[in-house]
Amino acid sequence: MERKASPTQRDAFATRLGVLAATLGSAVGLGNIWKFPYLTGENGGAAFVIVYIVATLFVGLPVMISEHAIGRMTRANATDAFRKLAPKTPWWLVGVAGVLSAFFIMAFYSEVAGWVLAYIAKSGISLFQGSAGALATSDPLATSAVFNELVSDPLWSLIVQWVALIGVGAIIAAGVSKGIERMTKRLLPILFVLLLVVCIRSLTLDGASEGLKFLFKPDFSQLTSSAVLVAMGLAFFKLSVGMGTMITYGSYYPDDANIPHNAIRVMLADVLVSLLAGMAIFPAVFAFGFEPAAGPSLLFITIPAVFSSMPFGSFFMVLFFILSAVAATGAMVSLVEVPVALLHEKLGWSRIVSTVVTVVLLAAIGSTAALSSSTLANFQLFGKNMFDLFDFASSNILLPLGGFFISLFITWRFGFGNKELVATLTNNGTLKNTWLVKTFLAIITVVTPIAVLIILLDGLGLFA
Ligand code: TRP
């Protein structure tokens, strides 16, 4: 259904499907196919998945609804939104902190996107070399060797990251976000279908059931408090919440968009894609004797093995990594847009200059993550190399803190029965979703802030 964008002078999403697709385009990314499986593998499987889903329902989703509401009420970027709702208070700092989160996330995300690009090339070469290709094997030692060769090479690690960054920068500078939106809308369904294909192959391998058990049969005795924090961090990361991306997106929502329903749909689709990725990867992990706790390399050593064991595998593998790159691009654009928009609107620099400055800064910070398995392998802070530090600090500290303050802000600014907020969530009473809005308000004012605070402090070992 085509409809006019809301009558504001700012850019806006034009259709309901556009709203859904754009938000989904930010949420679905490497978080689903790379981060979810590797964290699930490291943290013992099903029990972790369940905590992650609970955190999504009680923390990620309510924060997403809050961010969309704040954005649409103010129709402003993440810092100005707070300024408009609470003038002369320091709440806008929540928006500023989001920029820091964006840099931390992009530092490692761009490197993983670079690995995906490298794997497009590698699987493309395998496609031409047939069974002689380096990735045409289901031997764990061989596929790990291919990955280790890439990350231990400092020059290639930097090149692939820069290619990813320049690609994202070019898209943002060109301002073709419309094109990206249209592209994501078409390609996400293909990624979904391809994941289904990989799932079917993976589930029909000998010994696949062990993997399903790992993913779906919980053993809560193995769950540590740091794993609970990691699961909550993943819930933030997955839905792109806790740093202002979704405030910005909400500010483009048309007046008739149903904020709570849209957020629920995005959340369901996003969880589904992650579970599909898990079902594609874990049966193969067990069938081929891989290590589920392999860490960030998990995707890159198991996926080639699954494809190598199926007809036309090399072809599907190229396709899989291309679609992963597309999903990663949509997510990265939504991350990089945050600092670019701020530089552009606050310092008055042109979009091109703002983008170039942001990308150069990202390359500088990100290179420490890119080199963390080679040149900087021995450089550690808080017992972690730079890649792991950026990964850990963003998801497990910055995003939860952002989410905590956003939920406090909702409580402080609107309280429980605030008409303004209820009007935004019910489209001035035209939507029949009163109970949903009430449930949301109860969760965001009570459950979310308390849960985030306890899990954060406990996970960081501050209660011990
Ligand atoms: N959600 C994306 C993913 O899963 C990553 C992402 C994009 C993100 N924008 C974000 C994470 C903003 C946190 C905040 O790949």
Short mmCIF file of N, CA, C and O in Angstrom, two decimals, residues 340-400:
data_model
loop_
_atom_site.label_atom_id
_atom_site.label_comp_id
_atom_site.label_asym_id
_atom_site.label_seq_id
_atom_site.Cartn_x
_atom_site.Cartn_y
_atom_site.Cartn_z
N VAL A 340 27.83 10.20 11.43
CA VAL A 340 27.82 11.07 10.23
C VAL A 340 26.72 12.13 10.37
O VAL A 340 26.96 13.33 10.15
N ALA A 341 25.53 11.70 10.79
CA ALA A 341 24.42 12.66 10.92
C ALA A 341 24.75 13.72 11.97
O ALA A 341 24.44 14.90 11.80
N LEU A 342 25.43 13.28 13.04
CA LEU A 342 25.75 14.22 14.10
C LEU A 342 26.77 15.27 13.62
O LEU A 342 26.58 16.47 13.83
N LEU A 343 27.84 14.82 12.96
CA LEU A 343 28.83 15.76 12.44
C LEU A 343 28.20 16.71 11.44
O LEU A 343 28.44 17.92 11.45
N HIS A 344 27.36 16.14 10.57
CA HIS A 344 26.70 16.93 9.54
C HIS A 344 25.78 17.99 10.15
O HIS A 344 25.86 19.16 9.83
N GLU A 345 24.95 17.57 11.09
CA GLU A 345 23.96 18.50 11.63
C GLU A 345 24.54 19.44 12.68
O GLU A 345 24.10 20.57 12.83
N LYS A 346 25.53 18.96 13.46
CA LYS A 346 26.04 19.78 14.55
C LYS A 346 27.18 20.69 14.12
O LYS A 346 27.28 21.84 14.55
N LEU A 347 28.09 20.15 13.30
CA LEU A 347 29.26 20.96 12.91
C LEU A 347 29.06 21.60 11.55
O LEU A 347 29.90 22.36 11.09
N GLY A 348 27.96 21.27 10.90
CA GLY A 348 27.67 21.88 9.62
C GLY A 348 28.57 21.42 8.47
O GLY A 348 28.61 22.04 7.42
N TRP A 349 29.31 20.30 8.68
CA TRP A 349 30.12 19.78 7.58
C TRP A 349 29.20 19.13 6.55
O TRP A 349 28.12 18.67 6.90
N SER A 350 29.66 19.09 5.30
CA SER A 350 28.85 18.42 4.27
C SER A 350 28.81 16.93 4.59
O SER A 350 29.62 16.42 5.36
N ARG A 351 27.85 16.23 3.99
CA ARG A 351 27.75 14.79 4.24
C ARG A 351 29.01 14.06 3.82
O ARG A 351 29.46 13.13 4.47
N ILE A 352 29.58 14.52 2.68
CA ILE A 352 30.78 13.84 2.18
C ILE A 352 31.93 14.00 3.19
O ILE A 352 32.57 13.02 3.57
N VAL A 353 32.16 15.23 3.64
CA VAL A 353 33.25 15.47 4.59
C VAL A 353 33.00 14.69 5.87
O VAL A 353 33.89 14.02 6.41
N SER A 354 31.76 14.75 6.38
CA SER A 354 31.44 14.01 7.61
C SER A 354 31.71 12.53 7.44
O SER A 354 32.23 11.87 8.35
N THR A 355 31.35 11.99 6.27
CA THR A 355 31.56 10.56 6.03
C THR A 355 33.04 10.23 5.98
O THR A 355 33.50 9.26 6.59
N VAL A 356 33.81 11.05 5.24
CA VAL A 356 35.24 10.77 5.12
C VAL A 356 35.90 10.80 6.50
O VAL A 356 36.66 9.89 6.87
N VAL A 357 35.58 11.82 7.29
CA VAL A 357 36.17 11.92 8.62
C VAL A 357 35.81 10.70 9.46
O VAL A 357 36.66 10.07 10.12
N THR A 358 34.52 10.32 9.42
CA THR A 358 34.08 9.16 10.21
C THR A 358 34.80 7.89 9.76
O THR A 358 35.29 7.11 10.60
N VAL A 359 34.88 7.67 8.46
CA VAL A 359 35.50 6.44 7.96
C VAL A 359 36.98 6.40 8.31
O VAL A 359 37.51 5.35 8.71
N VAL A 360 37.66 7.54 8.22
CA VAL A 360 39.09 7.55 8.57
C VAL A 360 39.27 7.23 10.06
O VAL A 360 40.11 6.42 10.45
N LEU A 361 38.43 7.84 10.90
CA LEU A 361 38.49 7.53 12.33
C LEU A 361 38.22 6.05 12.60
O LEU A 361 38.90 5.41 13.40
N LEU A 362 37.20 5.53 11.90
CA LEU A 362 36.85 4.12 12.09
C LEU A 362 38.00 3.21 11.66
O LEU A 362 38.29 2.21 12.32
N ALA A 363 38.64 3.57 10.55
CA ALA A 363 39.76 2.75 10.07
C ALA A 363 40.89 2.76 11.10
O ALA A 363 41.52 1.73 11.37
N ALA A 364 41.12 3.94 11.70
CA ALA A 364 42.20 4.04 12.69
C ALA A 364 41.89 3.19 13.92
O ALA A 364 42.71 2.37 14.36
N ILE A 365 40.68 3.36 14.45
CA ILE A 365 40.32 2.58 15.65
C ILE A 365 40.19 1.11 15.31
O ILE A 365 40.67 0.23 16.02
N GLY A 366 39.53 0.86 14.17
CA GLY A 366 39.27 -0.52 13.77
C GLY A 366 40.53 -1.30 13.48
O GLY A 366 40.56 -2.52 13.67
N SER A 367 41.58 -0.62 13.03
CA SER A 367 42.80 -1.37 12.69
C SER A 367 43.36 -2.09 13.92
O SER A 367 43.95 -3.16 13.79
N THR A 368 43.13 -1.55 15.11
CA THR A 368 43.63 -2.26 16.29
C THR A 368 42.88 -3.58 16.47
O THR A 368 43.45 -4.56 16.95
N ALA A 369 41.61 -3.60 16.06
CA ALA A 369 40.85 -4.86 16.12
C ALA A 369 41.31 -5.79 15.00
O ALA A 369 41.48 -7.00 15.19
N ALA A 370 41.54 -5.21 13.81
CA ALA A 370 41.95 -6.02 12.66
C ALA A 370 43.28 -6.72 12.92
O ALA A 370 43.49 -7.85 12.49
N LEU A 371 44.17 -6.04 13.65
CA LEU A 371 45.52 -6.59 13.85
C LEU A 371 45.62 -7.43 15.12
O LEU A 371 46.70 -7.87 15.50
N SER A 372 44.46 -7.67 15.78
CA SER A 372 44.53 -8.31 17.09
C SER A 372 44.91 -9.79 17.03
O SER A 372 45.19 -10.39 18.06
N SER A 373 44.89 -10.39 15.83
CA SER A 373 45.36 -11.78 15.74
C SER A 373 46.72 -11.86 15.08
O SER A 373 47.21 -12.95 14.80
N SER A 374 47.30 -10.71 14.76
CA SER A 374 48.62 -10.75 14.13
C SER A 374 49.58 -9.82 14.87
O SER A 374 50.04 -10.15 15.97
N THR A 375 49.80 -8.64 14.31
CA THR A 375 50.77 -7.71 14.90
C THR A 375 50.52 -7.43 16.38
O THR A 375 51.45 -7.34 17.17
N LEU A 376 49.23 -7.25 16.74
CA LEU A 376 48.92 -6.86 18.12
C LEU A 376 48.47 -8.05 18.98
O LEU A 376 47.83 -7.86 20.01
N ALA A 377 48.82 -9.26 18.54
CA ALA A 377 48.31 -10.46 19.24
C ALA A 377 48.68 -10.46 20.72
O ALA A 377 47.94 -10.99 21.54
N ASN A 378 49.79 -9.85 21.06
CA ASN A 378 50.20 -9.88 22.47
C ASN A 378 49.76 -8.67 23.26
O ASN A 378 50.05 -8.54 24.44
N PHE A 379 49.06 -7.76 22.58
CA PHE A 379 48.62 -6.55 23.28
C PHE A 379 47.24 -6.79 23.89
O PHE A 379 46.27 -7.01 23.20
N GLN A 380 47.18 -6.75 25.22
CA GLN A 380 45.90 -7.02 25.87
C GLN A 380 45.55 -5.94 26.89
O GLN A 380 46.44 -5.38 27.53
N LEU A 381 44.24 -5.67 26.97
CA LEU A 381 43.74 -4.77 28.01
C LEU A 381 42.64 -5.52 28.75
O LEU A 381 41.79 -6.13 28.10
N PHE A 382 42.62 -5.46 30.05
CA PHE A 382 41.62 -6.20 30.85
C PHE A 382 41.57 -7.67 30.44
O PHE A 382 40.50 -8.28 30.37
N GLY A 383 42.72 -8.23 30.07
CA GLY A 383 42.77 -9.65 29.71
C GLY A 383 42.15 -9.98 28.36
O GLY A 383 41.87 -11.14 28.08
N LYS A 384 41.91 -8.96 27.52
CA LYS A 384 41.30 -9.24 26.21
C LYS A 384 42.11 -8.55 25.12
O LYS A 384 42.65 -7.47 25.34
N ASN A 385 42.16 -9.16 23.92
CA ASN A 385 42.77 -8.43 22.82
C ASN A 385 41.78 -7.37 22.34
O ASN A 385 40.63 -7.31 22.79
N MET A 386 42.22 -6.48 21.44
CA MET A 386 41.39 -5.32 21.10
C MET A 386 40.07 -5.71 20.44
O MET A 386 39.03 -5.12 20.71
N PHE A 387 40.12 -6.73 19.57
CA PHE A 387 38.88 -7.18 18.93
C PHE A 387 37.85 -7.59 19.98
O PHE A 387 36.72 -7.11 20.00
N ASP A 388 38.28 -8.47 20.89
CA ASP A 388 37.36 -8.95 21.92
C ASP A 388 36.94 -7.83 22.87
O ASP A 388 35.81 -7.82 23.36
N LEU A 389 37.84 -6.90 23.10
CA LEU A 389 37.52 -5.80 24.01
C LEU A 389 36.41 -4.91 23.43
O LEU A 389 35.44 -4.57 24.12
N PHE A 390 36.56 -4.54 22.15
CA PHE A 390 35.51 -3.73 21.51
C PHE A 390 34.17 -4.47 21.51
O PHE A 390 33.12 -3.91 21.77
N ASP A 391 34.26 -5.76 21.18
CA ASP A 391 33.07 -6.60 21.11
C ASP A 391 32.40 -6.65 22.49
O ASP A 391 31.21 -6.37 22.65
N PHE A 392 33.21 -6.97 23.50
CA PHE A 392 32.66 -7.12 24.85
C PHE A 392 32.14 -5.78 25.40
O PHE A 392 31.02 -5.69 25.90
N ALA A 393 32.97 -4.75 25.29
CA ALA A 393 32.61 -3.48 25.93
C ALA A 393 31.36 -2.87 25.29
O ALA A 393 30.51 -2.31 25.99
N SER A 394 31.20 -3.00 23.98
CA SER A 394 30.03 -2.39 23.37
C SER A 394 28.76 -3.13 23.76
O SER A 394 27.82 -2.53 24.28
N SER A 395 28.72 -4.44 23.54
CA SER A 395 27.48 -5.18 23.81
C SER A 395 27.19 -5.32 25.29
O SER A 395 26.04 -5.32 25.70
N ASN A 396 28.24 -5.51 26.09
CA ASN A 396 27.98 -5.89 27.48
C ASN A 396 28.10 -4.74 28.47
O ASN A 396 27.79 -4.90 29.64
N ILE A 397 28.57 -3.58 28.01
CA ILE A 397 28.61 -2.44 28.92
C ILE A 397 27.87 -1.23 28.31
O ILE A 397 26.89 -0.74 28.88
N LEU A 398 28.32 -0.77 27.14
CA LEU A 398 27.75 0.46 26.60
C LEU A 398 26.28 0.33 26.23
O LEU A 398 25.46 1.19 26.59
N LEU A 399 25.90 -0.72 25.48
CA LEU A 399 24.50 -0.84 25.10
C LEU A 399 23.58 -1.05 26.31
O LEU A 399 22.53 -0.39 26.41
N PRO A 400 23.94 -1.94 27.27
CA PRO A 400 23.09 -2.04 28.46
C PRO A 400 22.97 -0.72 29.22
O PRO A 400 21.88 -0.35 29.66
#
